[in-house]
Amino acid sequence: MQDKLLPILEDRFGLTGFYPLQGEIIRHVMQGSHALVVMPTGSGKSLCFQFPALALEAAGVTLVFSPLIALMEDQVAALKKKGIAAEYINSTLNSRTRSQRYEALAKGEYELIYATPERMYKEEFRQALEDVPGGVKLLAIDEAHCITKWGHDFRPAYSEIGEFRKLLDYPQTIALTATATRQVRADIREVLELDETELELFAEGIDRPNLELKAEEVWSDSEKSARILELAKAGGTGIVYYSLIKKLEQHADELRAAWGAGRVEIYHGKLEPLQKKKVYDRFTASEPGDGLMLLATNAFGMGVDKPDIRYIAHAQVPGSIESYYQEIGRAGRDGEASRCLLLYEKSDLGIQQEFIEWMNPSADLLELAALEISNSPNGSLDADELREKLTGRNRGDRRAEYCLIGLEKRGIIEQADTAGRYSFIRAPDEGEICPKAIEEKHQRDLRRLLDVLELAQSGDIRSRILDYFGLD
């Protein structure tokens, strides 16, 4: 089979070979089997479904469920550059474009179609999939940890993917995620109604010997800066992660003065798109001798495929071990020695606790947010408009943003045609916004933060991570 696959890989993707685990997964899927894939971000997960989408001989389309609109748009753009018939359908499209894509999908013009699981609530989408010659031949579930409440980014529509599989006549399925504990893996199988023998696990070992994992307690910003500069002076390109944009920008001034203004870049969600692209392009093209240091929030990293990142520092404590592991996983993908340093200051825990409060707005606030959006005279609201109605003009209070996220995840609102705005779809069902469920998630988030603190204080980060994920 290997001899037959390589010409397709070269002709369609411009690649000459698979990574070892990648090849094993693809051969497994090509034989018609289901798969659960746990591999770090940037290690080639996407090819594990993109290649079979083109190489499987059966008629039909590959349906890719993705929770992130920006990520699906990036993947589709990359596939189109390779001449692959891929497209996405999401709420950012106007009705005319959506209708055109539904029609093209129904005619079988796409090899891959990307959508959020919430799109399955739309009759037009389901009908288009039903009309595809051959139907859905492969279902790929990206960010599969979103299926379970034990995952760090639960989405209710993901928990219904088992039902969606029934509607699609139980297609061959591949579920993929960068991080999944034993409980998360068990829940994925339960939702998909596939046991361990049917949904075989393929996991890249999380114990990467080339990464030096250390944590240090610090007592001031100047001490943090000194530790970060020590990493930078050892050479190579690095990323320093922050929780707060304000703190990132403050540190940027200090680090530029010490390291050189031309060798420090910043990246966060509030930058203009063109500036984000400029920073991203410079970072990915940088050479080790440039000594480039990128100060970033967790807005940076998804889809970054740079093999020679020599250090990752956390200047502020991340909110979960899953986030920490994904971020350090970007270091040393070339197999060379790389350093990962977690700097924790007790006051940083208060920042994450405040994030957790924002991330779990009360049921009353969510219902009020839904009502305000439904009553909007413009038919849509953005975060600033909603914040003023819910909590006043305090931009430091981010509950409005998380109300929008929570309502979108439930399918009550959706992103409007204009970026940053949200439109009302339906009223919440009775009991759908459940105070008990919200408090349970709040407690799970606090438990994840405590896990990070215990990790930092353990003296053996590697063993803690192995135990947490249950992947040897």
Tab-separated table of C-alpha atoms in Angstrom:
chain	number	residue	atom	x	y	z
A	1	MET	CA	0.000	0.000	0.000
A	2	GLN	CA	2.898	2.367	0.791
A	3	ASP	CA	4.011	2.347	-2.866
A	4	LYS	CA	0.512	3.364	-3.994
A	5	LEU	CA	0.181	6.170	-1.451
A	6	LEU	CA	3.443	8.013	-2.036
A	7	PRO	CA	2.667	9.173	-5.607
A	8	ILE	CA	-0.611	10.682	-4.364
A	9	LEU	CA	1.232	12.350	-1.490
A	10	GLU	CA	3.747	13.905	-3.852
A	11	ASP	CA	1.275	14.868	-6.609
A	12	ARG	CA	-1.448	16.346	-4.410
A	13	PHE	CA	0.442	17.605	-1.344
A	14	GLY	CA	3.976	18.130	-2.630
A	15	LEU	CA	5.429	15.910	0.108
A	16	THR	CA	7.857	13.033	-0.241
A	17	GLY	CA	6.998	10.964	2.830
A	18	PHE	CA	4.951	10.554	6.006
A	19	TYR	CA	6.107	10.937	9.580
A	20	PRO	CA	6.173	7.440	11.189
A	21	LEU	CA	2.944	7.704	13.218
A	22	GLN	CA	1.283	9.728	10.466
A	23	GLY	CA	1.913	6.935	7.973
A	24	GLU	CA	0.598	4.315	10.405
A	25	ILE	CA	-2.640	6.263	10.937
A	26	ILE	CA	-3.178	6.919	7.234
A	27	ARG	CA	-2.658	3.253	6.305
A	28	HIS	CA	-5.151	2.305	9.047
A	29	VAL	CA	-7.761	4.758	7.729
A	30	MET	CA	-7.129	3.694	4.121
A	31	GLN	CA	-8.125	0.170	5.170
A	32	GLY	CA	-11.557	1.482	6.164
A	33	SER	CA	-11.059	1.641	9.941
A	34	HIS	CA	-11.943	4.332	12.478
A	35	ALA	CA	-9.218	6.125	14.459
A	36	LEU	CA	-8.720	8.301	17.541
A	37	VAL	CA	-5.606	10.434	17.052
A	38	VAL	CA	-3.811	12.265	19.873
A	39	MET	CA	-0.882	14.247	18.456
A	40	PRO	CA	0.595	17.644	19.383
A	41	THR	CA	-0.322	20.741	17.401
A	42	GLY	CA	1.922	21.054	14.351
A	43	SER	CA	2.822	17.366	14.138
A	44	GLY	CA	0.769	16.682	11.017
A	45	LYS	CA	-2.663	15.647	12.354
A	46	SER	CA	-4.531	17.303	9.495
A	47	LEU	CA	-2.858	15.167	6.836
A	48	CYS	CA	-4.248	12.097	8.629
A	49	PHE	CA	-7.708	12.951	7.257
A	50	GLN	CA	-6.834	15.194	4.313
A	51	PHE	CA	-4.848	12.465	2.560
A	52	PRO	CA	-7.540	9.733	2.880
A	53	ALA	CA	-10.116	12.302	1.726
A	54	LEU	CA	-8.346	12.291	-1.632
A	55	ALA	CA	-7.003	8.745	-1.734
A	56	LEU	CA	-9.987	6.652	-0.600
A	57	GLU	CA	-11.514	5.115	-3.717
A	58	ALA	CA	-15.129	5.346	-2.537
A	59	ALA	CA	-17.311	8.141	-3.896
A	60	GLY	CA	-18.409	10.880	-1.551
A	61	VAL	CA	-17.111	13.849	0.393
A	62	THR	CA	-15.026	14.143	3.561
A	63	LEU	CA	-16.854	16.238	6.167
A	64	VAL	CA	-14.556	17.997	8.630
A	65	PHE	CA	-16.028	19.294	11.869
A	66	SER	CA	-13.936	22.134	13.320
A	67	PRO	CA	-14.865	24.488	16.169
A	68	LEU	CA	-12.666	27.349	14.976
A	69	ILE	CA	-13.782	29.412	12.001
A	70	ALA	CA	-10.333	30.994	11.555
A	71	LEU	CA	-8.634	27.592	11.551
A	72	MET	CA	-11.012	26.047	9.006
A	73	GLU	CA	-10.575	29.067	6.731
A	74	ASP	CA	-6.756	28.775	6.978
A	75	GLN	CA	-6.809	25.037	6.217
A	76	VAL	CA	-9.133	25.478	3.250
A	77	ALA	CA	-6.952	28.278	1.853
A	78	ALA	CA	-3.862	26.050	2.138
A	79	LEU	CA	-5.628	23.142	0.420
A	80	LYS	CA	-6.863	25.345	-2.414
A	81	LYS	CA	-3.292	26.489	-3.071
A	82	LYS	CA	-2.483	22.827	-3.695
A	83	GLY	CA	-5.347	22.527	-6.170
A	84	ILE	CA	-7.502	20.471	-3.813
A	85	ALA	CA	-11.279	20.946	-4.017
A	86	ALA	CA	-11.953	22.073	-0.449
A	87	GLU	CA	-14.411	24.609	0.921
A	88	TYR	CA	-15.977	25.771	4.171
A	89	ILE	CA	-19.497	26.798	5.113
A	90	ASN	CA	-19.937	28.956	8.189
A	91	SER	CA	-21.868	31.887	9.596
A	92	THR	CA	-19.459	34.536	8.253
A	93	LEU	CA	-20.744	33.929	4.714
A	94	ASN	CA	-23.690	35.867	3.322
A	95	SER	CA	-26.793	33.890	2.409
A	96	ARG	CA	-26.071	33.964	-1.329
A	97	THR	CA	-22.574	32.507	-0.929
A	98	ARG	CA	-23.843	29.851	1.487
A	99	SER	CA	-26.537	28.826	-1.016
A	100	GLN	CA	-23.961	28.585	-3.801
A	101	ARG	CA	-21.763	26.355	-1.662
A	102	TYR	CA	-24.695	24.161	-0.619
A	103	GLU	CA	-25.478	23.664	-4.315
A	104	ALA	CA	-21.859	22.841	-5.204
A	105	LEU	CA	-21.654	20.437	-2.242
A	106	ALA	CA	-24.811	18.611	-3.313
A	107	LYS	CA	-23.378	18.185	-6.822
A	108	GLY	CA	-20.248	16.517	-5.423
A	109	GLU	CA	-17.864	19.314	-6.420
A	110	TYR	CA	-15.882	19.216	-3.163
A	111	GLU	CA	-13.387	16.654	-1.887
A	112	LEU	CA	-13.479	18.163	1.623
A	113	ILE	CA	-16.100	20.373	3.229
A	114	TYR	CA	-15.389	22.123	6.547
A	115	ALA	CA	-18.075	23.249	8.989
A	116	THR	CA	-18.770	23.607	12.695
A	117	PRO	CA	-20.959	20.836	14.150
A	118	GLU	CA	-23.649	23.490	14.751
A	119	ARG	CA	-24.102	23.624	10.960
A	120	MET	CA	-25.836	20.212	11.252
A	121	TYR	CA	-28.807	22.019	12.807
A	122	LYS	CA	-29.424	23.616	9.393
A	123	GLU	CA	-31.808	21.665	7.159
A	124	GLU	CA	-30.175	23.062	3.998
A	125	PHE	CA	-26.778	21.697	5.046
A	126	ARG	CA	-28.117	18.269	5.964
A	127	GLN	CA	-29.983	18.080	2.638
A	128	ALA	CA	-26.882	19.042	0.665
A	129	LEU	CA	-24.876	16.309	2.402
A	130	GLU	CA	-27.655	13.794	1.690
A	131	ASP	CA	-27.583	14.749	-2.008
A	132	VAL	CA	-23.806	14.310	-2.398
A	133	PRO	CA	-23.141	11.376	-4.768
A	134	GLY	CA	-21.801	8.737	-2.380
A	135	GLY	CA	-22.723	10.765	0.705
A	136	VAL	CA	-20.176	11.418	3.456
A	137	LYS	CA	-17.437	8.823	3.024
A	138	LEU	CA	-15.231	10.072	5.891
A	139	LEU	CA	-16.089	12.142	8.957
A	140	ALA	CA	-13.136	13.972	10.518
A	141	ILE	CA	-13.674	15.493	13.973
A	142	ASP	CA	-10.962	18.057	14.645
A	143	GLU	CA	-10.412	19.284	18.230
A	144	ALA	CA	-12.319	16.196	19.393
A	145	HIS	CA	-11.803	17.074	23.078
A	146	CYS	CA	-14.685	19.536	22.570
A	147	ILE	CA	-16.987	16.487	22.694
A	148	THR	CA	-16.754	16.107	26.464
A	149	LYS	CA	-17.404	18.347	29.442
A	150	TRP	CA	-14.115	17.004	30.846
A	151	GLY	CA	-12.277	18.582	27.917
A	152	HIS	CA	-10.921	22.102	28.275
A	153	ASP	CA	-13.176	23.555	25.552
A	154	PHE	CA	-16.533	21.765	25.710
A	155	ARG	CA	-19.078	22.652	23.002
A	156	PRO	CA	-22.618	21.257	23.333
A	157	ALA	CA	-22.978	20.611	19.579
A	158	TYR	CA	-19.881	18.400	19.697
A	159	SER	CA	-21.614	16.191	22.260
A	160	GLU	CA	-24.284	15.512	19.600
A	161	ILE	CA	-21.842	14.264	16.958
A	162	GLY	CA	-22.912	10.695	17.755
A	163	GLU	CA	-26.428	11.638	16.661
A	164	PHE	CA	-25.069	13.447	13.613
A	165	ARG	CA	-23.195	10.249	12.622
A	166	LYS	CA	-26.522	8.411	12.630
A	167	LEU	CA	-28.026	11.052	10.325
A	168	LEU	CA	-25.032	10.595	8.017
A	169	ASP	CA	-25.469	6.790	8.019
A	170	TYR	CA	-22.477	6.039	10.280
A	171	PRO	CA	-19.558	7.089	8.054
A	172	GLN	CA	-15.994	6.017	8.698
A	173	THR	CA	-14.723	8.368	11.398
A	174	ILE	CA	-11.406	9.835	12.540
A	175	ALA	CA	-11.349	11.949	15.719
A	176	LEU	CA	-8.303	14.133	16.348
A	177	THR	CA	-7.022	16.230	19.244
A	178	ALA	CA	-3.722	17.513	20.598
A	179	THR	CA	-4.483	16.621	24.216
A	180	ALA	CA	-6.821	14.102	25.795
A	181	THR	CA	-6.817	12.546	29.262
A	182	ARG	CA	-8.142	9.022	29.844
A	183	GLN	CA	-11.543	10.451	30.790
A	184	VAL	CA	-11.697	12.576	27.640
A	185	ARG	CA	-10.771	9.609	25.433
A	186	ALA	CA	-13.440	7.470	27.101
A	187	ASP	CA	-16.075	10.166	26.565
A	188	ILE	CA	-15.147	10.567	22.889
A	189	ARG	CA	-15.706	6.841	22.381
A	190	GLU	CA	-18.990	6.938	24.292
A	191	VAL	CA	-20.382	9.846	22.264
A	192	LEU	CA	-19.331	8.250	18.974
A	193	GLU	CA	-20.636	4.850	20.152
A	194	LEU	CA	-17.381	3.179	19.149
A	195	ASP	CA	-15.474	1.033	21.638
A	196	GLU	CA	-11.692	0.681	22.004
A	197	THR	CA	-11.489	-2.025	19.372
A	198	GLU	CA	-13.528	-0.007	16.858
A	199	LEU	CA	-11.972	3.419	17.542
A	200	GLU	CA	-8.310	2.502	17.836
A	201	LEU	CA	-6.034	4.947	19.661
A	202	PHE	CA	-2.977	6.385	17.906
A	203	ALA	CA	-1.011	8.620	20.250
A	204	GLU	CA	2.335	10.269	19.824
A	205	GLY	CA	4.350	9.828	22.996
A	206	ILE	CA	4.194	12.967	25.104
A	207	ASP	CA	7.524	12.276	26.772
A	208	ARG	CA	9.894	14.222	24.515
A	209	PRO	CA	13.431	13.790	25.866
A	210	ASN	CA	14.814	16.756	23.901
A	211	LEU	CA	12.691	19.197	25.930
A	212	GLU	CA	14.099	20.432	29.228
A	213	LEU	CA	11.098	21.167	31.463
A	214	LYS	CA	11.645	23.471	34.429
A	215	ALA	CA	9.574	25.677	36.713
A	216	GLU	CA	10.772	28.488	38.955
A	217	GLU	CA	8.962	30.635	41.462
A	218	VAL	CA	9.705	34.340	41.002
A	219	TRP	CA	8.792	37.399	43.036
A	220	SER	CA	8.895	40.317	40.603
A	221	ASP	CA	8.636	41.323	36.955
A	222	SER	CA	12.344	42.168	36.848
A	223	GLU	CA	13.175	38.645	38.002
A	224	LYS	CA	10.951	37.249	35.245
A	225	SER	CA	12.713	39.396	32.655
A	226	ALA	CA	16.120	38.251	33.880
A	227	ARG	CA	15.157	34.561	33.516
A	228	ILE	CA	13.720	35.157	30.039
A	229	LEU	CA	16.898	36.936	28.918
A	230	GLU	CA	18.982	33.995	30.165
A	231	LEU	CA	16.985	31.726	27.833
A	232	ALA	CA	17.382	34.104	24.911
A	233	LYS	CA	21.144	34.469	25.401
A	234	ALA	CA	21.580	30.711	24.941
A	235	GLY	CA	20.566	31.265	21.303
A	236	GLY	CA	17.770	30.602	18.850
A	237	THR	CA	14.174	31.670	18.378
A	238	GLY	CA	11.729	31.612	21.291
A	239	ILE	CA	8.197	32.361	22.442
A	240	VAL	CA	7.266	33.908	25.784
A	241	TYR	CA	3.605	33.388	26.700
A	242	TYR	CA	1.540	35.836	28.763
A	243	SER	CA	-2.021	35.742	30.085
A	244	LEU	CA	-2.566	39.512	30.016
A	245	ILE	CA	-1.962	41.826	27.049
A	246	LYS	CA	-1.233	44.701	29.429
A	247	LYS	CA	1.532	42.745	31.172
A	248	LEU	CA	2.921	41.584	27.813
A	249	GLU	CA	3.211	45.159	26.566
A	250	GLN	CA	4.857	46.309	29.798
A	251	HIS	CA	7.449	43.535	29.583
A	252	ALA	CA	8.000	44.269	25.891
A	253	ASP	CA	9.434	47.696	26.700
A	254	GLU	CA	11.827	46.247	29.273
A	255	LEU	CA	12.919	43.318	27.096
A	256	ARG	CA	13.406	45.476	23.996
A	257	ALA	CA	15.701	47.760	25.989
A	258	ALA	CA	17.761	44.780	27.152
A	259	TRP	CA	17.614	42.476	24.110
A	260	GLY	CA	17.252	44.956	21.247
A	261	ALA	CA	14.123	46.562	19.822
A	262	GLY	CA	14.549	44.772	16.501
A	263	ARG	CA	14.730	41.350	18.135
A	264	VAL	CA	11.464	41.451	20.107
A	265	GLU	CA	8.021	41.126	18.492
A	266	ILE	CA	4.590	40.998	20.119
A	267	TYR	CA	1.437	39.114	19.095
A	268	HIS	CA	-2.013	39.187	20.685
A	269	GLY	CA	-5.672	39.138	19.710
A	270	LYS	CA	-6.117	42.909	19.614
A	271	LEU	CA	-3.561	43.501	16.859
A	272	GLU	CA	-4.847	44.466	13.423
A	273	PRO	CA	-4.972	41.509	10.983
A	274	LEU	CA	-2.203	42.926	8.765
A	275	GLN	CA	0.091	43.382	11.762
A	276	LYS	CA	-0.639	39.829	12.922
A	277	LYS	CA	0.326	38.505	9.493
A	278	LYS	CA	3.483	40.593	9.452
A	279	VAL	CA	4.602	39.257	12.838
A	280	TYR	CA	3.605	35.687	11.957
A	281	ASP	CA	5.538	35.797	8.678
A	282	ARG	CA	8.630	37.252	10.316
A	283	PHE	CA	8.557	34.657	13.085
A	284	THR	CA	8.137	31.639	10.796
A	285	ALA	CA	10.884	32.889	8.448
A	286	SER	CA	13.370	33.805	11.199
A	287	GLU	CA	16.773	32.135	11.389
A	288	PRO	CA	18.381	30.929	14.651
A	289	GLY	CA	21.034	33.631	14.386
A	290	ASP	CA	18.347	36.349	14.397
A	291	GLY	CA	17.686	35.681	18.082
A	292	LEU	CA	14.034	36.614	17.622
A	293	MET	CA	11.926	36.654	20.775
A	294	LEU	CA	8.136	36.658	20.389
A	295	LEU	CA	5.993	37.804	23.301
A	296	ALA	CA	2.508	36.392	22.798
A	297	THR	CA	-0.793	35.491	24.349
A	298	ASN	CA	-2.387	32.132	23.523
A	299	ALA	CA	-3.777	33.825	20.382
A	300	PHE	CA	-0.475	32.762	18.771
A	301	GLY	CA	0.470	29.199	17.997
A	302	MET	CA	-2.412	27.424	16.253
A	303	GLY	CA	-1.106	26.116	12.941
A	304	VAL	CA	2.462	27.331	13.515
A	305	ASP	CA	4.844	24.812	11.969
A	306	LYS	CA	8.333	26.043	12.833
A	307	PRO	CA	10.663	23.170	13.753
A	308	ASP	CA	13.539	25.102	15.346
A	309	ILE	CA	11.953	26.980	18.264
A	310	ARG	CA	14.637	26.709	20.921
A	311	TYR	CA	12.771	27.911	23.982
A	312	ILE	CA	9.264	28.446	25.334
A	313	ALA	CA	8.747	30.480	28.491
A	314	HIS	CA	5.555	31.095	30.421
A	315	ALA	CA	5.849	34.506	32.053
A	316	GLN	CA	2.465	33.945	33.666
A	317	VAL	CA	0.850	30.719	34.826
A	318	PRO	CA	-1.380	29.113	32.140
A	319	GLY	CA	-4.926	28.113	33.018
A	320	SER	CA	-4.580	24.356	32.485
A	321	ILE	CA	-2.068	21.593	31.921
A	322	GLU	CA	-3.628	21.078	28.474
A	323	SER	CA	-2.759	24.671	27.511
A	324	TYR	CA	0.733	24.368	28.989
A	325	TYR	CA	1.436	21.123	27.135
A	326	GLN	CA	0.185	22.433	23.790
A	327	GLU	CA	2.334	25.530	24.096
A	328	ILE	CA	5.574	23.821	25.131
A	329	GLY	CA	4.914	21.287	22.359
A	330	ARG	CA	5.876	23.956	19.845
A	331	ALA	CA	9.506	23.793	20.976
A	332	GLY	CA	12.127	21.528	19.480
A	333	ARG	CA	10.104	19.798	16.802
A	334	ASP	CA	13.373	19.223	14.938
A	335	GLY	CA	14.473	16.928	17.761
A	336	GLU	CA	17.207	19.273	18.959
A	337	ALA	CA	17.568	20.267	22.616
A	338	SER	CA	15.101	22.990	23.651
A	339	ARG	CA	14.161	24.574	26.953
A	340	CYS	CA	10.743	25.159	28.485
A	341	LEU	CA	10.551	27.377	31.551
A	342	LEU	CA	7.423	27.995	33.616
A	343	LEU	CA	7.752	31.119	35.776
A	344	TYR	CA	5.098	31.320	38.451
A	345	GLU	CA	4.338	34.158	40.789
A	346	LYS	CA	1.605	33.736	43.363
A	347	SER	CA	-0.205	36.868	42.151
A	348	ASP	CA	-0.541	35.266	38.686
A	349	LEU	CA	-2.965	32.731	40.155
A	350	GLY	CA	-5.366	35.566	40.922
A	351	ILE	CA	-5.317	36.540	37.250
A	352	GLN	CA	-6.315	33.024	36.185
A	353	GLN	CA	-8.983	32.877	38.877
A	354	GLU	CA	-10.462	36.080	37.486
A	355	PHE	CA	-10.381	34.545	33.986
A	356	ILE	CA	-12.288	31.558	35.351
A	357	GLU	CA	-14.965	33.857	36.791
A	358	TRP	CA	-15.300	35.600	33.408
A	359	MET	CA	-15.365	32.274	31.542
A	360	ASN	CA	-18.339	31.055	33.565
A	361	PRO	CA	-21.002	33.791	33.464
A	362	SER	CA	-24.122	32.996	35.463
A	363	ALA	CA	-27.251	31.517	33.913
A	364	ASP	CA	-29.107	34.779	34.579
A	365	LEU	CA	-26.431	36.796	32.744
A	366	LEU	CA	-26.440	34.391	29.774
A	367	GLU	CA	-30.221	34.590	29.485
A	368	LEU	CA	-30.109	38.391	29.713
A	369	ALA	CA	-27.417	38.463	26.999
A	370	ALA	CA	-29.566	36.311	24.716
A	371	LEU	CA	-32.522	38.649	25.306
A	372	GLU	CA	-30.462	41.770	24.553
A	373	ILE	CA	-29.170	40.292	21.283
A	374	SER	CA	-32.674	39.200	20.254
A	375	ASN	CA	-33.967	42.741	20.894
A	376	SER	CA	-31.100	44.497	19.096
A	377	PRO	CA	-32.542	47.011	16.585
A	378	ASN	CA	-29.611	46.311	14.235
A	379	GLY	CA	-30.198	42.564	14.331
A	380	SER	CA	-26.759	41.971	15.863
A	381	LEU	CA	-24.448	43.080	18.685
A	382	ASP	CA	-20.707	43.116	19.298
A	383	ALA	CA	-18.926	42.594	22.626
A	384	ASP	CA	-18.629	46.305	23.453
A	385	GLU	CA	-22.349	46.927	22.875
A	386	LEU	CA	-23.324	43.896	24.932
A	387	ARG	CA	-20.907	44.821	27.734
A	388	GLU	CA	-22.536	48.245	28.103
A	389	LYS	CA	-25.955	46.623	28.447
A	390	LEU	CA	-24.812	43.909	30.885
A	391	THR	CA	-22.052	45.351	33.046
A	392	GLY	CA	-21.550	48.999	32.055
A	393	ARG	CA	-18.510	50.396	30.300
A	394	ASN	CA	-15.854	48.614	32.347
A	395	ARG	CA	-13.671	47.103	29.605
A	396	GLY	CA	-11.787	45.185	32.277
A	397	ASP	CA	-14.871	43.021	32.836
A	398	ARG	CA	-14.887	40.384	30.088
A	399	ARG	CA	-18.064	38.515	31.006
A	400	ALA	CA	-19.810	39.942	27.931
A	401	GLU	CA	-17.258	38.272	25.623
A	402	TYR	CA	-17.750	34.954	27.372
A	403	CYS	CA	-21.536	35.319	27.214
A	404	LEU	CA	-21.151	35.579	23.435
A	405	ILE	CA	-18.856	32.525	23.387
A	406	GLY	CA	-21.239	30.526	25.599
A	407	LEU	CA	-24.320	31.419	23.569
A	408	GLU	CA	-22.559	30.645	20.289
A	409	LYS	CA	-21.419	27.252	21.563
A	410	ARG	CA	-25.046	26.470	22.402
A	411	GLY	CA	-26.220	27.513	18.939
A	412	ILE	CA	-28.352	30.359	20.343
A	413	ILE	CA	-26.430	33.018	18.388
A	414	GLU	CA	-23.989	32.905	15.494
A	415	GLN	CA	-21.296	35.136	14.055
A	416	ALA	CA	-22.799	37.702	11.704
A	417	ASP	CA	-21.514	38.676	8.267
A	418	THR	CA	-19.608	41.562	9.879
A	419	ALA	CA	-16.571	40.448	11.880
A	420	GLY	CA	-17.027	40.608	15.644
A	421	ARG	CA	-20.817	40.853	15.534
A	422	TYR	CA	-23.323	38.177	16.542
A	423	SER	CA	-26.884	37.535	15.373
A	424	PHE	CA	-29.727	35.892	17.290
A	425	ILE	CA	-30.883	32.462	16.062
A	426	ARG	CA	-33.291	31.132	18.665
A	427	ALA	CA	-34.408	31.454	22.270
A	428	PRO	CA	-32.736	29.117	24.794
A	429	ASP	CA	-34.642	25.897	25.395
A	430	GLU	CA	-36.068	25.361	28.873
A	431	GLY	CA	-33.281	24.129	31.145
A	432	GLU	CA	-30.647	24.553	28.426
A	433	ILE	CA	-28.770	27.198	30.413
A	434	CYS	CA	-28.402	25.223	33.620
A	435	PRO	CA	-26.995	26.882	36.771
A	436	LYS	CA	-25.845	23.522	38.156
A	437	ALA	CA	-23.928	22.663	34.980
A	438	ILE	CA	-22.319	26.117	34.957
A	439	GLU	CA	-21.152	25.725	38.559
A	440	GLU	CA	-19.796	22.231	37.839
A	441	LYS	CA	-17.735	23.648	34.963
A	442	HIS	CA	-16.572	26.488	37.217
A	443	GLN	CA	-15.281	23.946	39.729
A	444	ARG	CA	-13.581	21.882	37.000
A	445	ASP	CA	-11.800	25.005	35.738
A	446	LEU	CA	-10.568	25.791	39.260
A	447	ARG	CA	-9.370	22.200	39.596
A	448	ARG	CA	-7.398	22.548	36.340
A	449	LEU	CA	-5.718	25.670	37.686
A	450	LEU	CA	-4.794	23.830	40.877
A	451	ASP	CA	-3.325	21.054	38.709
A	452	VAL	CA	-1.043	23.638	37.073
A	453	LEU	CA	0.116	24.945	40.453
A	454	GLU	CA	0.845	21.395	41.637
A	455	LEU	CA	2.717	20.760	38.384
A	456	ALA	CA	4.870	23.864	38.894
A	457	GLN	CA	5.681	22.909	42.478
A	458	SER	CA	6.206	19.210	41.850
A	459	GLY	CA	9.892	19.246	40.973
A	460	ASP	CA	9.175	16.650	38.268
A	461	ILE	CA	7.090	18.202	35.509
A	462	ARG	CA	7.668	15.354	33.067
A	463	SER	CA	6.252	12.664	35.365
A	464	ARG	CA	3.291	14.858	36.265
A	465	ILE	CA	2.384	15.347	32.608
A	466	LEU	CA	2.689	11.636	31.833
A	467	ASP	CA	0.425	10.803	34.774
A	468	TYR	CA	-2.101	13.531	33.893
A	469	PHE	CA	-2.637	12.381	30.310
A	470	GLY	CA	-2.173	8.672	30.908
A	471	LEU	CA	-0.117	8.294	27.720
A	472	ASP	CA	3.276	6.651	28.238
